[in-house]
Amino acid sequence: MTMRKISIFGATGSIGQNTIDLIRRDQRAYDVVALTGGANIARLAADAIALKADIAVTAYEERLPDLRAALEGSGVEAAAGEAALIEAATRPADWIMSAIVGAAGLAPGLKALEQGTTLALANKESLVCAGGLLMQTALRHGARLLPVDSEHSAVFQGLVGEEISAVERIIITASGGAFRDWPLEDLQKATLAEASSHPNWDMGQRITIDSASMFNKALEVIETKEFFGVAPEQIEVLVHPESMVHALVGFRDGALMAHLGAPDMRHAIGYALHWPERKDLPVARLDLAEIGQLNFTAPDTARYPALQQAYDVMQRGGLMGAVFNAAKEKALDLFIAGQIGFTEMAEVTAAVLERMEAQSGLIDSAMTLDNVTEIDHLARQEAERAAAERR
Ligand code: NDP
Ligand code: MG
């Protein structure tokens, strides 16, 4: 059996670690090229050594001495900084996991696509910022994008053998997050610790908070449009507290295909890893008789203002996705830093969208990495200002 060359960007995170868990179960099948991380040098080095990676890269230049020390004598190359991440993405691999969190995943993701590889995309932010650019780059270089987000993996699986023209609607589900059952007036007082625990999924801190605010689902609505090329009005969100139905595809003949599975990211990661085959995966099997009942409700728009913002962003088009994502990332930074309250995150993003929407010179400029990076920077500044004005 020939070994598959693989790289994992964001290897030290929640998705990265779940990917490594699957790789380690069948390590002889994989030749690991690059692993990348950020601040967690110990984890990065330990995994790079255990998986015999060619190179380990930390995003932070100042951490290079630590990484070098941790890799001493192992034969694994150490590198650091943004340029090193990009270089790692040019190293030939058959399958690359894009699991850096945030817009920082865009540039390495684009570079990976340029080598015509298969990119398993967990980093939804890059599709929200620059979906058209990613898709075009993939097309131009004969690369393939496979979804890793559970909802999008579910839709992708529901579309096997189907024409996208036969699709009437796509429904992605949302658990409702940590505050689903909280009285609306209590939300503004929600603390960081309260927002950082998810009822069903075990994920990185940022996406967990984004699940409580529904910013995660807002990004996923845009991700659905970019990935599958459907119109915004074809995309629906359904609150489903059990997180067992991940998505549903509605066809023109009225059929609705639902994808069910335990809330375990190793399903979607494993599907992308083995695609187009299906292989055994270490995920729990659902016992529907035991579960008995599944619940669905329409999302409460007052509770989750971020959702409407996603539709407004798609309506405006251009580079508004990059504005939205950057404003959201900054608002989340400020919430984590204790500078704004939970409900103020959506107020900040609303203010940024309103202020930047009219700047058509910017918003309607070509979708290049440079323009997206510039817009991202401006939107973060605008978010900082909008937050400061509230204090
Ligand atoms: P984590 O926060 O757990 O991990 C993020 C990874 O990115 C870590 O390896 C981290 O390094 C690294 N990283 C952080 N900042 C930077 C940076 N500026 N440059 C380069 N690398 C960086 O996130 P998750 O694994 O939860 O999420 C990763 C992506 O997958 C996100 O886009 C998320 O939306 C998406 N996703 C996640 C799901 C989940 O279940 N967790 C489900 C669906 C999608 P370090 O930790 O060493 O600092
Ligand atoms: Mg998801």
Tab-separated table of C-alpha atoms and ligand atoms in Angstrom:
chain	number	residue	atom	x	y	z
A	1	MET	CA	0.000	0.000	0.000
A	2	THR	CA	1.374	3.424	-0.890
A	3	MET	CA	1.420	5.836	2.006
A	4	ARG	CA	-0.652	8.979	1.641
A	5	LYS	CA	1.230	12.196	2.229
A	6	ILE	CA	-0.729	14.420	4.559
A	7	SER	CA	-0.334	17.758	6.342
A	8	ILE	CA	-2.395	19.234	9.151
A	9	PHE	CA	-2.683	22.996	9.593
A	10	GLY	CA	-3.930	23.802	13.079
A	11	ALA	CA	-2.763	20.395	14.332
A	12	THR	CA	-2.766	21.443	17.995
A	13	GLY	CA	-6.428	22.532	18.005
A	14	SER	CA	-9.625	20.585	18.536
A	15	ILE	CA	-10.061	19.601	14.862
A	16	GLY	CA	-6.329	19.016	14.470
A	17	GLN	CA	-6.240	16.676	17.454
A	18	ASN	CA	-9.278	14.746	16.241
A	19	THR	CA	-7.575	14.383	12.858
A	20	ILE	CA	-4.411	13.117	14.528
A	21	ASP	CA	-6.493	10.652	16.542
A	22	LEU	CA	-7.741	9.118	13.272
A	23	ILE	CA	-4.268	9.116	11.710
A	24	ARG	CA	-2.700	7.410	14.709
A	25	ARG	CA	-5.158	4.534	14.490
A	26	ASP	CA	-3.663	3.628	11.113
A	27	GLN	CA	-0.322	5.354	11.174
A	28	ARG	CA	1.329	3.081	8.617
A	29	ALA	CA	-1.035	4.399	5.957
A	30	TYR	CA	0.213	7.980	6.291
A	31	ASP	CA	3.403	9.839	5.589
A	32	VAL	CA	3.059	13.057	7.575
A	33	VAL	CA	4.635	16.060	5.873
A	34	ALA	CA	3.815	19.153	7.953
A	35	LEU	CA	2.079	19.827	11.250
A	36	THR	CA	1.377	23.416	12.280
A	37	GLY	CA	0.275	25.028	15.506
A	38	GLY	CA	0.412	28.257	17.424
A	39	ALA	CA	1.227	28.691	21.103
A	40	ASN	CA	1.012	25.037	22.114
A	41	ILE	CA	4.624	24.115	21.352
A	42	ALA	CA	4.711	21.010	23.586
A	43	ARG	CA	1.714	19.440	21.804
A	44	LEU	CA	3.026	20.358	18.373
A	45	ALA	CA	6.461	18.903	19.036
A	46	ALA	CA	5.140	15.729	20.671
A	47	ASP	CA	2.796	15.003	17.765
A	48	ALA	CA	5.379	15.877	15.120
A	49	ILE	CA	7.809	13.426	16.733
A	50	ALA	CA	5.204	10.687	17.244
A	51	LEU	CA	3.957	11.007	13.656
A	52	LYS	CA	7.487	11.417	12.225
A	53	ALA	CA	6.532	14.627	10.439
A	54	ASP	CA	9.054	16.260	8.101
A	55	ILE	CA	8.430	19.694	9.570
A	56	ALA	CA	6.621	21.365	12.480
A	57	VAL	CA	5.679	25.021	12.177
A	58	THR	CA	4.483	27.420	14.853
A	59	ALA	CA	2.663	30.533	13.670
A	60	TYR	CA	4.590	32.644	16.167
A	61	GLU	CA	8.118	33.628	15.190
A	62	GLU	CA	9.197	34.319	18.763
A	63	ARG	CA	8.442	30.702	19.691
A	64	LEU	CA	10.994	29.223	17.263
A	65	PRO	CA	13.681	28.665	19.939
A	66	ASP	CA	11.154	26.759	22.090
A	67	LEU	CA	10.066	24.623	19.160
A	68	ARG	CA	13.682	23.933	18.181
A	69	ALA	CA	14.464	22.884	21.734
A	70	ALA	CA	11.430	20.607	21.900
A	71	LEU	CA	12.377	18.934	18.618
A	72	GLU	CA	16.088	18.617	19.412
A	73	GLY	CA	17.541	15.401	18.083
A	74	SER	CA	14.220	14.177	16.644
A	75	GLY	CA	15.039	14.829	12.999
A	76	VAL	CA	11.863	16.934	12.630
A	77	GLU	CA	12.563	20.331	11.064
A	78	ALA	CA	11.364	23.391	13.008
A	79	ALA	CA	10.068	26.632	11.474
A	80	ALA	CA	8.030	29.637	12.583
A	81	GLY	CA	6.042	32.582	11.331
A	82	GLU	CA	3.576	33.335	8.571
A	83	ALA	CA	6.048	32.794	5.723
A	84	ALA	CA	6.951	29.382	7.163
A	85	LEU	CA	3.254	28.428	7.249
A	86	ILE	CA	2.952	29.371	3.594
A	87	GLU	CA	6.095	27.433	2.726
A	88	ALA	CA	4.737	24.378	4.534
A	89	ALA	CA	1.583	24.636	2.415
A	90	THR	CA	3.667	24.350	-0.758
A	91	ARG	CA	5.180	21.031	0.364
A	92	PRO	CA	3.604	18.295	-1.743
A	93	ALA	CA	0.843	16.403	0.067
A	94	ASP	CA	-2.102	14.344	-1.169
A	95	TRP	CA	-4.424	15.566	1.580
A	96	ILE	CA	-4.206	18.701	3.681
A	97	MET	CA	-6.363	19.581	6.673
A	98	SER	CA	-7.156	23.288	6.981
A	99	ALA	CA	-7.967	23.686	10.695
A	100	ILE	CA	-6.349	26.938	11.728
A	101	VAL	CA	-8.938	29.075	13.503
A	102	GLY	CA	-9.941	32.386	11.915
A	103	ALA	CA	-8.943	34.362	8.839
A	104	ALA	CA	-5.313	33.336	9.466
A	105	GLY	CA	-6.237	30.081	7.717
A	106	LEU	CA	-6.930	31.763	4.382
A	107	ALA	CA	-3.407	32.303	3.020
A	108	PRO	CA	-2.102	28.793	3.813
A	109	GLY	CA	-5.351	27.313	2.476
A	110	LEU	CA	-4.961	29.148	-0.834
A	111	LYS	CA	-1.327	28.061	-1.091
A	112	ALA	CA	-2.307	24.459	-0.447
A	113	LEU	CA	-4.912	24.623	-3.229
A	114	GLU	CA	-2.270	25.958	-5.616
A	115	GLN	CA	-0.482	22.623	-5.424
A	116	GLY	CA	-3.634	20.927	-6.739
A	117	THR	CA	-4.163	18.856	-3.608
A	118	THR	CA	-7.288	17.796	-1.712
A	119	LEU	CA	-8.007	20.363	0.986
A	120	ALA	CA	-10.223	19.247	3.858
A	121	LEU	CA	-11.718	22.528	4.980
A	122	ALA	CA	-12.622	23.010	8.618
A	123	ASN	CA	-11.564	26.661	8.491
A	124	LYS	CA	-14.966	28.076	7.515
A	125	GLU	CA	-13.708	31.622	8.043
A	126	SER	CA	-11.667	31.428	4.830
A	127	LEU	CA	-14.807	30.596	2.831
A	128	VAL	CA	-16.712	33.425	4.489
A	129	CYS	CA	-13.887	35.913	3.761
A	130	ALA	CA	-13.021	34.795	0.274
A	131	GLY	CA	-15.227	31.949	-0.926
A	132	GLY	CA	-15.006	32.951	-4.578
A	133	LEU	CA	-11.238	33.165	-4.437
A	134	LEU	CA	-10.874	29.728	-2.825
A	135	MET	CA	-13.247	28.111	-5.302
A	136	GLN	CA	-11.535	29.741	-8.306
A	137	THR	CA	-8.099	28.775	-7.021
A	138	ALA	CA	-9.227	25.181	-6.571
A	139	LEU	CA	-10.675	25.121	-10.074
A	140	ARG	CA	-7.619	26.691	-11.672
A	141	HIS	CA	-5.218	24.232	-10.068
A	142	GLY	CA	-7.334	21.091	-10.265
A	143	ALA	CA	-7.554	20.959	-6.473
A	144	ARG	CA	-10.482	19.590	-4.499
A	145	LEU	CA	-12.197	21.108	-1.491
A	146	LEU	CA	-13.956	18.756	0.907
A	147	PRO	CA	-16.115	20.096	3.738
A	148	VAL	CA	-15.267	19.213	7.333
A	149	ASP	CA	-17.817	21.339	9.140
A	150	SER	CA	-20.369	18.740	10.288
A	151	GLU	CA	-23.358	20.420	8.627
A	152	HIS	CA	-21.571	20.855	5.319
A	153	SER	CA	-20.191	17.336	5.374
A	154	ALA	CA	-23.775	16.188	5.939
A	155	VAL	CA	-25.042	18.226	2.962
A	156	PHE	CA	-22.145	16.993	0.817
A	157	GLN	CA	-23.057	13.406	1.679
A	158	GLY	CA	-26.715	14.128	0.926
A	159	LEU	CA	-25.761	15.387	-2.528
A	160	VAL	CA	-23.829	12.305	-3.658
A	161	GLY	CA	-25.318	11.247	-6.984
A	162	GLU	CA	-27.587	14.305	-7.118
A	163	GLU	CA	-27.560	17.398	-9.327
A	164	ILE	CA	-27.361	20.698	-7.465
A	165	SER	CA	-30.155	21.917	-9.802
A	166	ALA	CA	-32.462	19.355	-8.144
A	167	VAL	CA	-31.958	21.015	-4.776
A	168	GLU	CA	-34.698	23.292	-3.534
A	169	ARG	CA	-33.294	24.114	-0.123
A	170	ILE	CA	-30.574	23.265	2.327
A	171	ILE	CA	-31.343	23.198	6.032
A	172	ILE	CA	-28.488	23.314	8.506
A	173	THR	CA	-29.204	22.632	12.142
A	174	ALA	CA	-27.987	24.507	15.206
A	175	SER	CA	-27.983	23.262	18.764
A	176	GLY	CA	-28.853	26.721	20.030
A	177	GLY	CA	-25.660	26.777	22.085
A	178	ALA	CA	-25.105	27.346	25.764
A	179	PHE	CA	-27.883	29.929	26.248
A	180	ARG	CA	-30.686	28.339	24.280
A	181	ASP	CA	-32.950	28.238	27.318
A	182	TRP	CA	-31.842	31.396	29.076
A	183	PRO	CA	-34.318	34.252	29.484
A	184	LEU	CA	-33.484	36.826	26.811
A	185	GLU	CA	-32.814	39.604	29.343
A	186	ASP	CA	-30.109	37.523	31.062
A	187	LEU	CA	-28.007	37.131	27.906
A	188	GLN	CA	-26.236	40.472	28.285
A	189	LYS	CA	-24.816	39.296	31.590
A	190	ALA	CA	-23.529	35.974	30.268
A	191	THR	CA	-19.929	35.413	31.337
A	192	LEU	CA	-16.994	34.067	29.382
A	193	ALA	CA	-17.014	30.831	31.376
A	194	GLU	CA	-20.733	30.342	30.729
A	195	ALA	CA	-20.335	30.995	27.000
A	196	SER	CA	-17.376	28.626	26.755
A	197	SER	CA	-19.244	25.410	27.432
A	198	HIS	CA	-21.265	23.672	24.734
A	199	PRO	CA	-24.203	21.368	25.523
A	200	ASN	CA	-23.292	18.749	22.857
A	201	TRP	CA	-19.993	19.345	21.069
A	202	ASP	CA	-16.462	19.480	22.444
A	203	MET	CA	-14.723	22.167	20.353
A	204	GLY	CA	-12.191	25.006	20.529
A	205	GLN	CA	-13.120	27.936	22.763
A	206	ARG	CA	-13.781	30.434	19.953
A	207	ILE	CA	-16.240	28.273	18.014
A	208	THR	CA	-17.938	27.284	21.280
A	209	ILE	CA	-18.666	30.933	22.094
A	210	ASP	CA	-19.692	31.495	18.474
A	211	SER	CA	-22.194	28.668	18.920
A	212	ALA	CA	-23.760	30.369	21.933
A	213	SER	CA	-24.123	33.639	19.980
A	214	MET	CA	-25.021	31.845	16.691
A	215	PHE	CA	-22.199	33.656	14.939
A	216	ASN	CA	-20.995	30.164	14.131
A	217	LYS	CA	-24.263	29.376	12.372
A	218	ALA	CA	-24.185	32.784	10.669
A	219	LEU	CA	-20.764	31.925	9.230
A	220	GLU	CA	-22.074	28.494	8.264
A	221	VAL	CA	-24.991	29.966	6.321
A	222	ILE	CA	-22.470	31.902	4.220
A	223	GLU	CA	-20.252	28.803	4.040
A	224	THR	CA	-23.240	26.884	2.616
A	225	LYS	CA	-23.755	29.460	-0.103
A	226	GLU	CA	-20.073	29.466	-1.038
A	227	PHE	CA	-19.583	25.721	-0.896
A	228	PHE	CA	-22.657	24.560	-2.741
A	229	GLY	CA	-23.412	27.609	-4.872
A	230	VAL	CA	-27.035	27.877	-3.759
A	231	ALA	CA	-28.905	31.174	-3.335
A	232	PRO	CA	-29.215	32.696	0.150
A	233	GLU	CA	-32.990	32.201	0.120
A	234	GLN	CA	-32.456	28.464	-0.322
A	235	ILE	CA	-30.605	28.215	2.991
A	236	GLU	CA	-32.480	27.678	6.248
A	237	VAL	CA	-31.421	27.275	9.853
A	238	LEU	CA	-33.290	24.988	12.213
A	239	VAL	CA	-32.683	24.782	15.950
A	240	HIS	CA	-32.250	21.154	16.957
A	241	PRO	CA	-31.053	20.788	20.553
A	242	GLU	CA	-29.905	17.150	20.260
A	243	SER	CA	-27.315	17.837	17.482
A	244	MET	CA	-27.970	14.489	15.852
A	245	VAL	CA	-29.482	15.627	12.565
A	246	HIS	CA	-26.663	17.735	11.126
A	247	ALA	CA	-28.298	18.963	7.945
A	248	LEU	CA	-31.128	18.214	5.533
A	249	VAL	CA	-31.225	18.571	1.779
A	250	GLY	CA	-34.637	19.368	0.304
A	251	PHE	CA	-35.178	18.354	-3.321
A	252	ARG	CA	-37.579	19.727	-5.929
A	253	ASP	CA	-39.780	16.661	-5.638
A	254	GLY	CA	-40.403	17.372	-1.959
A	255	ALA	CA	-38.000	14.751	-0.614
A	256	LEU	CA	-35.977	15.771	2.404
A	257	MET	CA	-32.760	13.843	3.028
A	258	ALA	CA	-31.487	14.104	6.575
A	259	HIS	CA	-28.016	13.175	7.756
A	260	LEU	CA	-27.880	11.798	11.291
A	261	GLY	CA	-24.940	10.905	13.448
A	262	ALA	CA	-23.499	11.315	16.914
A	263	PRO	CA	-22.036	14.758	17.602
A	264	ASP	CA	-18.421	13.725	17.055
A	265	MET	CA	-16.239	15.622	14.578
A	266	ARG	CA	-14.310	12.474	13.778
A	267	HIS	CA	-17.190	11.463	11.516
A	268	ALA	CA	-16.882	14.503	9.228
A	269	ILE	CA	-13.083	14.504	9.426
A	270	GLY	CA	-12.953	10.785	8.672
A	271	TYR	CA	-15.393	11.134	5.784
A	272	ALA	CA	-13.132	13.799	4.239
A	273	LEU	CA	-10.035	11.702	4.961
A	274	HIS	CA	-11.328	8.567	3.262
A	275	TRP	CA	-13.535	10.140	0.592
A	276	PRO	CA	-14.806	8.843	-1.787
A	277	GLU	CA	-14.723	5.646	0.243
A	278	ARG	CA	-16.323	5.053	3.621
A	279	LYS	CA	-14.221	3.362	6.253
A	280	ASP	CA	-14.845	2.289	9.845
A	281	LEU	CA	-14.748	5.254	12.190
A	282	PRO	CA	-14.585	5.273	15.983
A	283	VAL	CA	-17.808	7.230	16.466
A	284	ALA	CA	-20.765	6.235	18.617
A	285	ARG	CA	-23.682	4.603	16.809
A	286	LEU	CA	-27.068	6.227	17.385
A	287	ASP	CA	-29.759	4.137	19.012
A	288	LEU	CA	-32.865	5.951	17.805
A	289	ALA	CA	-35.246	3.801	19.833
A	290	GLU	CA	-33.304	4.777	22.911
A	291	ILE	CA	-33.259	8.458	21.900
A	292	GLY	CA	-36.978	8.275	21.166
A	293	GLN	CA	-37.523	11.832	20.131
A	294	LEU	CA	-35.761	14.633	18.288
A	295	ASN	CA	-36.836	18.271	18.488
A	296	PHE	CA	-36.830	21.116	15.987
A	297	THR	CA	-37.798	24.778	16.269
A	298	ALA	CA	-37.325	27.898	14.184
A	299	PRO	CA	-34.490	30.143	15.412
A	300	ASP	CA	-35.536	33.069	17.583
A	301	THR	CA	-34.318	36.121	15.668
A	302	ALA	CA	-34.273	38.355	18.758
A	303	ARG	CA	-32.045	35.904	20.580
A	304	TYR	CA	-29.707	35.425	17.626
A	305	PRO	CA	-29.247	38.723	15.713
A	306	ALA	CA	-26.084	37.360	14.054
A	307	LEU	CA	-28.185	35.137	11.782
A	308	GLN	CA	-29.964	38.006	10.039
A	309	GLN	CA	-26.617	39.737	9.640
A	310	ALA	CA	-25.377	36.769	7.597
A	311	TYR	CA	-28.282	37.150	5.178
A	312	ASP	CA	-27.637	40.917	4.949
A	313	VAL	CA	-23.983	40.219	4.185
A	314	MET	CA	-24.882	37.803	1.378
A	315	GLN	CA	-27.418	40.293	0.029
A	316	ARG	CA	-24.760	43.043	-0.167
A	317	GLY	CA	-22.159	40.718	-1.691
A	318	GLY	CA	-18.665	41.844	-2.686
A	319	LEU	CA	-16.161	41.631	0.138
A	320	MET	CA	-18.778	41.983	2.882
A	321	GLY	CA	-18.049	38.434	4.034
A	322	ALA	CA	-14.507	39.491	4.918
A	323	VAL	CA	-15.873	42.522	6.801
A	324	PHE	CA	-18.340	40.374	8.710
A	325	ASN	CA	-15.830	37.715	9.652
A	326	ALA	CA	-13.180	40.208	10.771
A	327	ALA	CA	-15.672	42.245	12.800
A	328	LYS	CA	-16.877	39.043	14.413
A	329	GLU	CA	-13.332	37.922	15.222
A	330	LYS	CA	-12.519	41.272	16.806
A	331	ALA	CA	-15.796	41.393	18.747
A	332	LEU	CA	-15.041	37.899	20.043
A	333	ASP	CA	-11.502	38.965	21.048
A	334	LEU	CA	-13.031	41.868	22.987
A	335	PHE	CA	-15.595	39.626	24.676
A	336	ILE	CA	-12.882	37.142	25.670
A	337	ALA	CA	-10.788	40.043	27.008
A	338	GLY	CA	-13.747	41.170	29.133
A	339	GLN	CA	-14.089	44.480	27.299
A	340	ILE	CA	-17.590	44.011	25.923
A	341	GLY	CA	-20.570	41.965	27.011
A	342	PHE	CA	-21.966	38.889	25.267
A	343	THR	CA	-24.819	40.635	23.460
A	344	GLU	CA	-22.572	43.544	22.497
A	345	MET	CA	-20.695	41.315	20.050
A	346	ALA	CA	-23.610	41.427	17.604
A	347	GLU	CA	-24.043	45.160	18.202
A	348	VAL	CA	-20.407	45.697	17.252
A	349	THR	CA	-20.687	43.629	14.083
A	350	ALA	CA	-23.929	45.430	13.151
A	351	ALA	CA	-22.197	48.806	13.525
A	352	VAL	CA	-19.213	47.682	11.426
A	353	LEU	CA	-21.440	46.290	8.676
A	354	GLU	CA	-23.444	49.498	8.558
A	355	ARG	CA	-20.381	51.739	8.399
A	356	MET	CA	-18.468	49.730	5.836
A	357	GLU	CA	-21.347	48.713	3.596
A	358	ALA	CA	-21.478	52.079	1.866
A	359	GLN	CA	-17.763	52.116	1.018
A	360	SER	CA	-18.317	50.611	-2.391
A	361	GLY	CA	-14.744	51.342	-3.558
A	362	LEU	CA	-13.570	48.880	-0.964
A	363	ILE	CA	-16.398	46.400	-0.769
A	364	ASP	CA	-16.700	46.003	-4.519
A	365	SER	CA	-12.980	45.688	-5.200
A	366	ALA	CA	-11.647	42.454	-6.708
A	367	MET	CA	-11.511	39.428	-4.409
A	368	THR	CA	-7.741	39.080	-4.129
A	369	LEU	CA	-5.812	37.981	-1.046
A	370	ASP	CA	-4.376	41.510	-0.709
A	371	ASN	CA	-7.792	43.182	-0.849
A	372	VAL	CA	-9.331	40.685	1.555
A	373	THR	CA	-6.413	41.182	3.952
A	374	GLU	CA	-6.808	44.949	3.781
A	375	ILE	CA	-10.558	44.825	4.336
A	376	ASP	CA	-10.040	42.418	7.211
A	377	HIS	CA	-7.650	44.877	8.828
A	378	LEU	CA	-9.985	47.865	8.356
A	379	ALA	CA	-12.995	45.972	9.699
A	380	ARG	CA	-11.071	45.008	12.842
A	381	GLN	CA	-10.159	48.662	13.401
A	382	GLU	CA	-13.763	49.689	12.850
A	383	ALA	CA	-14.905	47.041	15.339
A	384	GLU	CA	-12.420	48.343	17.885
A	385	ARG	CA	-13.831	51.857	17.401
A	386	ALA	CA	-17.439	50.688	17.594
A	387	ALA	CA	-16.667	48.871	20.841
A	388	ALA	CA	-14.800	51.856	22.312
A	389	GLU	CA	-17.791	54.106	21.583
A	390	ARG	CA	-19.958	51.859	23.708
A	391	ARG	CA	-17.761	52.252	26.768
B	1	NDP	P1	-8.839	25.550	18.156
B	1	NDP	O1	-8.819	26.902	18.759
B	1	NDP	O2	-9.025	24.365	19.016
B	1	NDP	O3	-7.494	25.338	17.307
B	1	NDP	C1	-7.042	26.306	16.408
B	1	NDP	C2	-5.723	25.905	15.788
B	1	NDP	O4	-5.188	27.028	15.043
B	1	NDP	C3	-4.648	25.544	16.797
B	1	NDP	O5	-3.756	24.636	16.206
B	1	NDP	C4	-3.960	26.892	17.044
B	1	NDP	O6	-2.674	26.747	17.602
B	1	NDP	C5	-3.921	27.433	15.640
B	1	NDP	N1	-3.855	28.870	15.545
B	1	NDP	C6	-4.450	29.783	16.348
B	1	NDP	N2	-4.195	31.034	15.917
B	1	NDP	C7	-3.401	30.908	14.815
B	1	NDP	C8	-2.797	31.839	13.911
B	1	NDP	N3	-2.939	33.167	14.058
B	1	NDP	N4	-2.063	31.364	12.880
B	1	NDP	C9	-1.905	30.034	12.730
B	1	NDP	N5	-2.436	29.102	13.536
B	1	NDP	C10	-3.196	29.538	14.571
B	1	NDP	O7	-9.939	25.609	17.017
B	1	NDP	P2	-10.869	24.443	16.463
B	1	NDP	O8	-10.073	23.229	16.200
B	1	NDP	O9	-12.080	24.363	17.290
B	1	NDP	O10	-11.315	25.059	15.073
B	1	NDP	C11	-10.457	25.105	13.951
B	1	NDP	C12	-11.271	25.486	12.718
B	1	NDP	O11	-12.235	24.474	12.489
B	1	NDP	C13	-12.075	26.781	12.902
B	1	NDP	O12	-12.143	27.427	11.664
B	1	NDP	C14	-13.447	26.291	13.310
B	1	NDP	O13	-14.464	27.191	12.953
B	1	NDP	C15	-13.543	25.012	12.495
B	1	NDP	N6	-14.468	24.016	13.039
B	1	NDP	C16	-14.234	23.481	14.269
B	1	NDP	C17	-15.086	22.518	14.791
B	1	NDP	C18	-14.777	21.850	16.090
B	1	NDP	O14	-15.435	20.875	16.429
B	1	NDP	N7	-13.813	22.288	16.859
B	1	NDP	C19	-16.297	22.106	14.060
B	1	NDP	C20	-16.426	22.704	12.771
B	1	NDP	C21	-15.546	23.635	12.290
B	1	NDP	P3	-2.419	26.708	19.221
B	1	NDP	O15	-3.602	26.065	19.838
B	1	NDP	O16	-1.157	25.887	19.314
B	1	NDP	O17	-2.212	28.122	19.646
B	2	MG	MG	-20.650	23.262	12.178
